[in-house]
Amino acid sequence: MEERKKIRWGILGCGNVTEVKSGPAYQKTEGFEVVAVMRRDAGKAADYAKRHGIPKYYSDADALINDEEVDAVYIATPPDSHKRYALKVAAAGKPCCIEKPMAPSYADSLEVEQAFAKKNIPLFVAYYRRSLPRFLKVKEWLDTHQIGEVRHIRWFLGKPPNEVDLSGQYNWRTDAQVAPGGYFDDLASHGLDLFAYLLGDFDEAYGTALNQQGLYTAKDAITGHWLHKKGITGSGTWNFGTHQREDLVEIYGSEGKIGFSVFEEADVVLVNAKGEERLFIAHPEHVQQFHVENLREDLFGGKSHPSTGKTALHTSWVMDRILGSL
C-alpha cells in the first residue's frame, strides 16, 4: 500500500475544547500532525504548545492561516468569529474543520459553506456524534427497522442555571451577540444535527424562544416542532432554568421505541416485541477521535465524512427556524 502523506494542521483557538476533547485526537490520528496553534493571548498559546508538544504558536490568526507549513485549519474559537476565520481559510485554499455551530446564523453559515464549495475545498464541522459508536448503534437499530416505521421523535433537555449564570459574570455562551440562542446554540445543535443524521433532513421547523430568567441576554427557554422529509414528526424543549438536569430523547415507531441521552453517560435502550435491550457504549477518551479519524479517511480519499459544511448548513437552518430567525 502506498504510504500516505501527512496533513499538517493548525488550530485557531486552543481553549478548553481542545485540551482533551479534540486537540489530542488530531495529534494521535495516523497521517495527521498538529504543527501550530493560535490564541490571542500569546502566553496561553505558548503554554498550550509547550504542554502538547506543538512546535509553533501564534497570537495572530492570519499568521497561522497563511503559514506554508500548515496544510489544514481547525477553528475552535467562539462562534461569532467562525465566519471571519473560515472565509480567510477558504481564501488561503486550505481544508477546514469548524467547531459547531458553523456560525451564529444560517445566513453566516451559508456564506461560509458557499465560499468553500465555490473553490471545491473540503469543509467539515465538528458534529462528532455522527461518528460515535453509541449513536451509530441507534442508527443501526433504525436502519434495520427494530422499531418498525418511525413515527415521532421528542427531546427534553433541561438544566438549572450554573454559578456563572447566577453571578452575572460574562460568558460568551449566553451573550446574544455571540450566541443568540444561548445554551441552545451550544447544546441543541448537537442533538438536532444528530436527528438529521438518524432520520433524514428536516422539511419544516418552527418554534418559540424567550428569556424567562433575565440572567443574561440570550434566550433560555425554547420549544420547537418539526417535520422530517420522511414524514416523521418531532418536538423538542430546551430550558436552562429547571430544578434539575434532564436529557432524554425518545424515538417512537410502529413496533417499539428507542431511548437515549445526547449528553449524559447513559444506556441506549431498545424496546420492541422481543423485550428490552440496554447497551452502554463508552465514548473514547478524546471524544472527537472517531470524527477526526473520519476526517483523515475523507481527505485521503477513503470515504466521505458524515459531517460536512453542507450537513451543518442544514442544521443551522433548523436552528434559526426554531429560534424564529428565519
Tab-separated table of C-alpha atoms in Angstrom:
chain	number	residue	atom	x	y	z
A	1	MET	CA	0.000	0.000	0.000
A	2	GLU	CA	1.342	3.413	-0.978
A	3	GLU	CA	2.451	5.404	2.035
A	4	ARG	CA	0.063	8.233	2.858
A	5	LYS	CA	1.384	11.740	3.162
A	6	LYS	CA	0.897	13.716	6.362
A	7	ILE	CA	-1.574	16.544	6.713
A	8	ARG	CA	-0.220	19.287	8.951
A	9	TRP	CA	-2.925	21.022	10.991
A	10	GLY	CA	-3.059	24.406	12.631
A	11	ILE	CA	-5.567	25.086	15.415
A	12	LEU	CA	-7.194	28.500	15.831
A	13	GLY	CA	-8.327	28.883	19.430
A	14	CYS	CA	-6.663	26.455	21.820
A	15	GLY	CA	-9.165	26.744	24.677
A	16	ASN	CA	-10.906	24.118	26.816
A	17	VAL	CA	-12.491	22.139	23.969
A	18	THR	CA	-9.048	21.419	22.517
A	19	GLU	CA	-7.413	20.242	25.747
A	20	VAL	CA	-8.922	16.732	25.817
A	21	LYS	CA	-11.968	16.548	23.554
A	22	SER	CA	-10.371	17.406	20.224
A	23	GLY	CA	-6.747	18.588	20.140
A	24	PRO	CA	-5.104	15.274	21.138
A	25	ALA	CA	-7.291	13.440	18.587
A	26	TYR	CA	-5.618	15.399	15.787
A	27	GLN	CA	-2.223	14.543	17.229
A	28	LYS	CA	-2.975	10.832	17.664
A	29	THR	CA	-4.613	10.221	14.294
A	30	GLU	CA	-2.336	8.487	11.820
A	31	GLY	CA	-1.442	10.777	8.929
A	32	PHE	CA	-2.204	13.955	10.903
A	33	GLU	CA	0.186	16.275	12.718
A	34	VAL	CA	-0.552	19.472	14.659
A	35	VAL	CA	2.231	21.915	13.813
A	36	ALA	CA	0.842	25.235	15.078
A	37	VAL	CA	-1.737	26.723	17.415
A	38	MET	CA	-3.088	30.238	17.819
A	39	ARG	CA	-4.677	32.116	20.688
A	40	ARG	CA	-4.981	35.881	21.057
A	41	ASP	CA	-3.197	35.614	24.420
A	42	ALA	CA	0.344	34.745	23.315
A	43	GLY	CA	1.262	33.441	26.774
A	44	LYS	CA	-1.633	30.969	26.793
A	45	ALA	CA	-0.823	29.921	23.221
A	46	ALA	CA	2.799	29.275	24.206
A	47	ASP	CA	1.713	27.302	27.275
A	48	TYR	CA	-0.639	25.118	25.230
A	49	ALA	CA	2.022	24.464	22.588
A	50	LYS	CA	4.585	23.525	25.215
A	51	ARG	CA	2.264	21.179	27.115
A	52	HIS	CA	1.077	19.417	23.961
A	53	GLY	CA	4.420	19.238	22.182
A	54	ILE	CA	3.436	21.517	19.278
A	55	PRO	CA	6.353	23.301	17.578
A	56	LYS	CA	4.796	26.691	16.756
A	57	TYR	CA	2.328	29.089	18.291
A	58	TYR	CA	0.821	32.386	17.207
A	59	SER	CA	-1.269	35.198	18.652
A	60	ASP	CA	-2.362	36.288	15.163
A	61	ALA	CA	-4.830	34.183	13.180
A	62	ASP	CA	-3.648	35.395	9.777
A	63	ALA	CA	-0.118	34.234	10.547
A	64	LEU	CA	-1.283	30.691	11.247
A	65	ILE	CA	-3.696	30.546	8.315
A	66	ASN	CA	-1.020	31.687	5.878
A	67	ASP	CA	1.801	29.583	7.325
A	68	GLU	CA	3.128	27.500	4.420
A	69	GLU	CA	3.722	24.589	6.792
A	70	VAL	CA	0.010	24.471	7.759
A	71	ASP	CA	-1.989	22.357	5.296
A	72	ALA	CA	-5.398	22.470	7.028
A	73	VAL	CA	-7.034	24.512	9.786
A	74	TYR	CA	-9.286	23.555	12.707
A	75	ILE	CA	-11.279	26.561	14.006
A	76	ALA	CA	-12.066	26.151	17.703
A	77	THR	CA	-12.892	29.754	18.629
A	78	PRO	CA	-16.276	31.104	19.861
A	79	PRO	CA	-18.979	31.048	17.148
A	80	ASP	CA	-19.015	34.790	16.460
A	81	SER	CA	-15.532	34.540	14.925
A	82	HIS	CA	-16.119	31.350	12.899
A	83	LYS	CA	-17.232	33.128	9.737
A	84	ARG	CA	-14.376	35.649	9.770
A	85	TYR	CA	-11.702	32.994	10.181
A	86	ALA	CA	-13.346	30.446	7.873
A	87	LEU	CA	-13.505	32.892	4.982
A	88	LYS	CA	-9.781	33.564	5.441
A	89	VAL	CA	-9.068	29.815	5.397
A	90	ALA	CA	-11.135	29.439	2.229
A	91	ALA	CA	-9.223	32.312	0.625
A	92	ALA	CA	-5.977	30.525	1.533
A	93	GLY	CA	-7.297	27.392	-0.222
A	94	LYS	CA	-6.950	25.076	2.777
A	95	PRO	CA	-9.298	22.350	4.084
A	96	CYS	CA	-11.046	23.356	7.283
A	97	CYS	CA	-12.947	21.890	10.216
A	98	ILE	CA	-15.055	24.315	12.257
A	99	GLU	CA	-16.353	23.785	15.774
A	100	LYS	CA	-20.128	23.660	15.954
A	101	PRO	CA	-22.291	25.538	15.314
A	102	MET	CA	-20.775	26.573	11.991
A	103	ALA	CA	-21.760	30.206	12.667
A	104	PRO	CA	-24.315	32.067	14.840
A	105	SER	CA	-26.835	32.308	11.992
A	106	TYR	CA	-27.949	30.470	8.884
A	107	ALA	CA	-27.009	33.474	6.724
A	108	ASP	CA	-23.415	33.437	8.012
A	109	SER	CA	-23.231	29.648	7.708
A	110	LEU	CA	-24.429	29.850	4.109
A	111	GLU	CA	-21.715	32.368	3.256
A	112	VAL	CA	-19.074	30.086	4.745
A	113	GLU	CA	-20.361	26.949	3.012
A	114	GLN	CA	-20.555	28.707	-0.349
A	115	ALA	CA	-17.009	30.066	-0.035
A	116	PHE	CA	-15.588	26.553	0.280
A	117	ALA	CA	-17.972	24.973	-2.247
A	118	LYS	CA	-17.115	27.594	-4.878
A	119	LYS	CA	-13.429	26.664	-4.661
A	120	ASN	CA	-14.111	22.933	-4.121
A	121	ILE	CA	-12.223	22.951	-0.816
A	122	PRO	CA	-13.184	20.359	1.840
A	123	LEU	CA	-15.185	21.826	4.721
A	124	PHE	CA	-16.191	19.905	7.844
A	125	VAL	CA	-17.975	20.822	11.091
A	126	ALA	CA	-17.349	19.161	14.458
A	127	TYR	CA	-20.713	17.466	14.898
A	128	TYR	CA	-18.814	14.459	16.165
A	129	ARG	CA	-21.839	12.499	17.395
A	130	ARG	CA	-22.332	11.343	13.811
A	131	SER	CA	-19.105	9.348	14.260
A	132	LEU	CA	-19.577	7.967	17.793
A	133	PRO	CA	-20.334	4.220	18.182
A	134	ARG	CA	-23.078	4.909	20.768
A	135	PHE	CA	-25.193	6.796	18.241
A	136	LEU	CA	-24.202	4.550	15.356
A	137	LYS	CA	-25.909	1.751	17.318
A	138	VAL	CA	-29.114	3.822	17.374
A	139	LYS	CA	-28.777	4.333	13.618
A	140	GLU	CA	-28.292	0.584	13.145
A	141	TRP	CA	-31.498	-0.135	15.080
A	142	LEU	CA	-33.369	2.380	12.946
A	143	ASP	CA	-31.904	1.185	9.657
A	144	THR	CA	-32.784	-2.438	10.459
A	145	HIS	CA	-36.358	-1.456	11.429
A	146	GLN	CA	-36.103	-2.650	15.024
A	147	ILE	CA	-38.998	-0.335	15.941
A	148	GLY	CA	-40.851	-0.671	12.647
A	149	GLU	CA	-41.820	2.528	10.853
A	150	VAL	CA	-40.582	5.607	12.705
A	151	ARG	CA	-43.429	7.928	13.706
A	152	HIS	CA	-42.118	10.594	16.085
A	153	ILE	CA	-39.059	11.836	17.949
A	154	ARG	CA	-39.037	14.036	21.028
A	155	TRP	CA	-36.251	15.535	23.153
A	156	PHE	CA	-36.329	17.271	26.514
A	157	LEU	CA	-33.166	18.958	27.731
A	158	GLY	CA	-33.280	20.914	30.963
A	159	LYS	CA	-30.691	22.121	33.436
A	160	PRO	CA	-30.514	24.590	36.332
A	161	PRO	CA	-28.620	27.866	35.960
A	162	ASN	CA	-24.983	27.462	36.966
A	163	GLU	CA	-22.876	29.681	39.230
A	164	VAL	CA	-21.680	31.839	36.346
A	165	ASP	CA	-25.276	32.381	35.171
A	166	LEU	CA	-26.357	33.437	38.655
A	167	SER	CA	-23.346	35.663	39.262
A	168	GLY	CA	-23.800	37.757	36.146
A	169	GLN	CA	-20.193	37.058	35.153
A	170	TYR	CA	-19.591	37.320	31.411
A	171	ASN	CA	-19.997	34.090	29.440
A	172	TRP	CA	-19.866	34.182	25.642
A	173	ARG	CA	-22.213	31.182	25.511
A	174	THR	CA	-25.049	33.354	26.883
A	175	ASP	CA	-24.167	36.586	25.100
A	176	ALA	CA	-26.831	37.224	22.436
A	177	GLN	CA	-24.230	38.942	20.239
A	178	VAL	CA	-22.185	35.722	20.117
A	179	ALA	CA	-24.821	33.001	20.561
A	180	PRO	CA	-28.384	34.354	20.172
A	181	GLY	CA	-29.913	31.110	21.439
A	182	GLY	CA	-27.544	30.838	24.399
A	183	TYR	CA	-27.055	27.267	25.552
A	184	PHE	CA	-29.499	26.201	22.829
A	185	ASP	CA	-26.870	27.188	20.237
A	186	ASP	CA	-24.159	25.316	22.108
A	187	LEU	CA	-26.111	22.179	23.057
A	188	ALA	CA	-29.265	21.746	20.957
A	189	SER	CA	-27.223	21.997	17.764
A	190	HIS	CA	-25.599	18.655	18.630
A	191	GLY	CA	-28.922	16.861	19.010
A	192	LEU	CA	-30.711	18.416	16.041
A	193	ASP	CA	-27.767	17.629	13.790
A	194	LEU	CA	-27.785	14.050	15.086
A	195	PHE	CA	-31.530	13.737	14.385
A	196	ALA	CA	-30.952	14.771	10.753
A	197	TYR	CA	-28.302	12.055	10.533
A	198	LEU	CA	-30.545	9.410	12.110
A	199	LEU	CA	-33.880	10.268	10.488
A	200	GLY	CA	-33.041	12.315	7.403
A	201	ASP	CA	-33.211	16.027	6.674
A	202	PHE	CA	-35.874	18.294	8.123
A	203	ASP	CA	-38.612	19.577	5.824
A	204	GLU	CA	-40.058	22.181	8.181
A	205	ALA	CA	-39.310	23.576	11.638
A	206	TYR	CA	-40.654	26.347	13.833
A	207	GLY	CA	-40.610	27.274	17.490
A	208	THR	CA	-40.929	29.717	20.352
A	209	ALA	CA	-37.895	31.237	22.055
A	210	LEU	CA	-37.762	33.608	25.011
A	211	ASN	CA	-35.767	34.603	28.069
A	212	GLN	CA	-37.628	33.553	31.226
A	213	GLN	CA	-34.997	34.227	33.893
A	214	GLY	CA	-33.377	37.516	32.865
A	215	LEU	CA	-29.946	36.254	33.886
A	216	TYR	CA	-28.294	37.038	30.537
A	217	THR	CA	-29.119	38.445	27.104
A	218	ALA	CA	-29.505	35.188	25.143
A	219	LYS	CA	-32.616	33.010	25.058
A	220	ASP	CA	-33.008	30.459	27.862
A	221	ALA	CA	-36.323	28.720	27.067
A	222	ILE	CA	-37.029	27.271	23.636
A	223	THR	CA	-39.651	24.869	22.312
A	224	GLY	CA	-39.584	23.545	18.759
A	225	HIS	CA	-41.649	21.392	16.414
A	226	TRP	CA	-40.518	19.940	13.120
A	227	LEU	CA	-41.192	17.522	10.297
A	228	HIS	CA	-38.586	15.309	8.641
A	229	LYS	CA	-38.788	14.819	4.888
A	230	LYS	CA	-39.619	11.156	5.524
A	231	GLY	CA	-42.864	12.211	7.224
A	232	ILE	CA	-41.563	11.792	10.799
A	233	THR	CA	-42.794	14.397	13.277
A	234	GLY	CA	-40.598	15.817	16.029
A	235	SER	CA	-40.663	18.083	19.059
A	236	GLY	CA	-38.126	19.432	21.494
A	237	THR	CA	-37.963	21.550	24.626
A	238	TRP	CA	-34.767	23.127	25.908
A	239	ASN	CA	-34.995	25.010	29.186
A	240	PHE	CA	-31.990	26.275	31.110
A	241	GLY	CA	-33.779	27.226	34.303
A	242	THR	CA	-35.181	23.917	35.545
A	243	HIS	CA	-34.658	22.468	39.024
A	244	GLN	CA	-32.546	19.543	37.858
A	245	ARG	CA	-30.640	18.295	34.843
A	246	GLU	CA	-32.549	16.046	32.444
A	247	ASP	CA	-31.678	14.857	28.951
A	248	LEU	CA	-33.882	12.295	27.225
A	249	VAL	CA	-34.574	11.516	23.577
A	250	GLU	CA	-37.310	9.031	22.635
A	251	ILE	CA	-37.950	7.778	19.114
A	252	TYR	CA	-41.336	6.133	18.664
A	253	GLY	CA	-42.083	3.589	15.957
A	254	SER	CA	-44.962	1.392	14.870
A	255	GLU	CA	-43.385	-1.579	16.680
A	256	GLY	CA	-41.347	-0.122	19.546
A	257	LYS	CA	-39.234	2.781	20.740
A	258	ILE	CA	-35.615	3.814	21.276
A	259	GLY	CA	-34.382	5.985	24.144
A	260	PHE	CA	-31.029	7.665	24.709
A	261	SER	CA	-29.336	10.784	26.064
A	262	VAL	CA	-27.497	13.234	23.845
A	263	PHE	CA	-25.052	14.329	26.561
A	264	GLU	CA	-25.346	12.098	29.630
A	265	GLU	CA	-23.340	8.895	30.061
A	266	ALA	CA	-26.339	6.599	29.779
A	267	ASP	CA	-27.515	3.408	28.089
A	268	VAL	CA	-29.126	3.355	24.685
A	269	VAL	CA	-32.414	1.472	25.099
A	270	LEU	CA	-34.425	-0.506	22.560
A	271	VAL	CA	-37.949	-1.680	23.407
A	272	ASN	CA	-39.921	-3.845	20.978
A	273	ALA	CA	-41.830	-7.134	20.822
A	274	LYS	CA	-38.649	-9.042	21.709
A	275	GLY	CA	-38.341	-7.185	25.009
A	276	GLU	CA	-35.953	-4.518	26.232
A	277	GLU	CA	-32.278	-4.238	25.262
A	278	ARG	CA	-29.962	-1.884	27.136
A	279	LEU	CA	-26.430	-1.156	25.977
A	280	PHE	CA	-23.794	1.108	27.450
A	281	ILE	CA	-21.299	2.103	24.753
A	282	ALA	CA	-18.465	4.201	26.146
A	283	HIS	CA	-17.097	7.210	24.342
A	284	PRO	CA	-13.353	7.337	23.578
A	285	GLU	CA	-11.033	9.295	25.890
A	286	HIS	CA	-10.842	12.036	23.277
A	287	VAL	CA	-14.481	12.281	22.246
A	288	GLN	CA	-13.692	13.625	18.776
A	289	GLN	CA	-11.311	10.742	17.976
A	290	PHE	CA	-13.611	8.941	15.525
A	291	HIS	CA	-14.692	12.251	13.997
A	292	VAL	CA	-11.051	13.160	13.360
A	293	GLU	CA	-10.212	9.709	12.019
A	294	ASN	CA	-13.107	10.145	9.588
A	295	LEU	CA	-11.568	13.453	8.513
A	296	ARG	CA	-8.452	11.514	7.587
A	297	GLU	CA	-10.438	8.963	5.589
A	298	ASP	CA	-12.218	11.716	3.676
A	299	LEU	CA	-9.127	13.805	2.971
A	300	PHE	CA	-7.125	10.774	1.858
A	301	GLY	CA	-9.996	9.580	-0.329
A	302	GLY	CA	-11.197	6.582	1.684
A	303	LYS	CA	-14.805	7.565	2.454
A	304	SER	CA	-16.991	10.626	2.806
A	305	HIS	CA	-17.194	12.299	6.209
A	306	PRO	CA	-20.686	12.320	7.778
A	307	SER	CA	-20.420	15.957	8.969
A	308	THR	CA	-19.673	18.414	6.187
A	309	GLY	CA	-20.336	22.066	5.544
A	310	LYS	CA	-23.465	21.053	3.666
A	311	THR	CA	-24.930	18.961	6.503
A	312	ALA	CA	-24.019	21.593	9.103
A	313	LEU	CA	-25.648	24.287	6.976
A	314	HIS	CA	-28.895	22.323	7.169
A	315	THR	CA	-28.565	22.207	10.968
A	316	SER	CA	-28.042	25.985	11.036
A	317	TRP	CA	-31.247	26.397	9.041
A	318	VAL	CA	-33.191	24.236	11.517
A	319	MET	CA	-31.769	26.177	14.483
A	320	ASP	CA	-32.739	29.531	13.015
A	321	ARG	CA	-36.218	28.269	12.134
A	322	ILE	CA	-36.813	27.139	15.731
A	323	LEU	CA	-35.420	30.407	17.134
A	324	GLY	CA	-37.711	32.349	14.802
A	325	SER	CA	-34.808	33.984	12.959
A	326	LEU	CA	-35.984	32.769	9.534
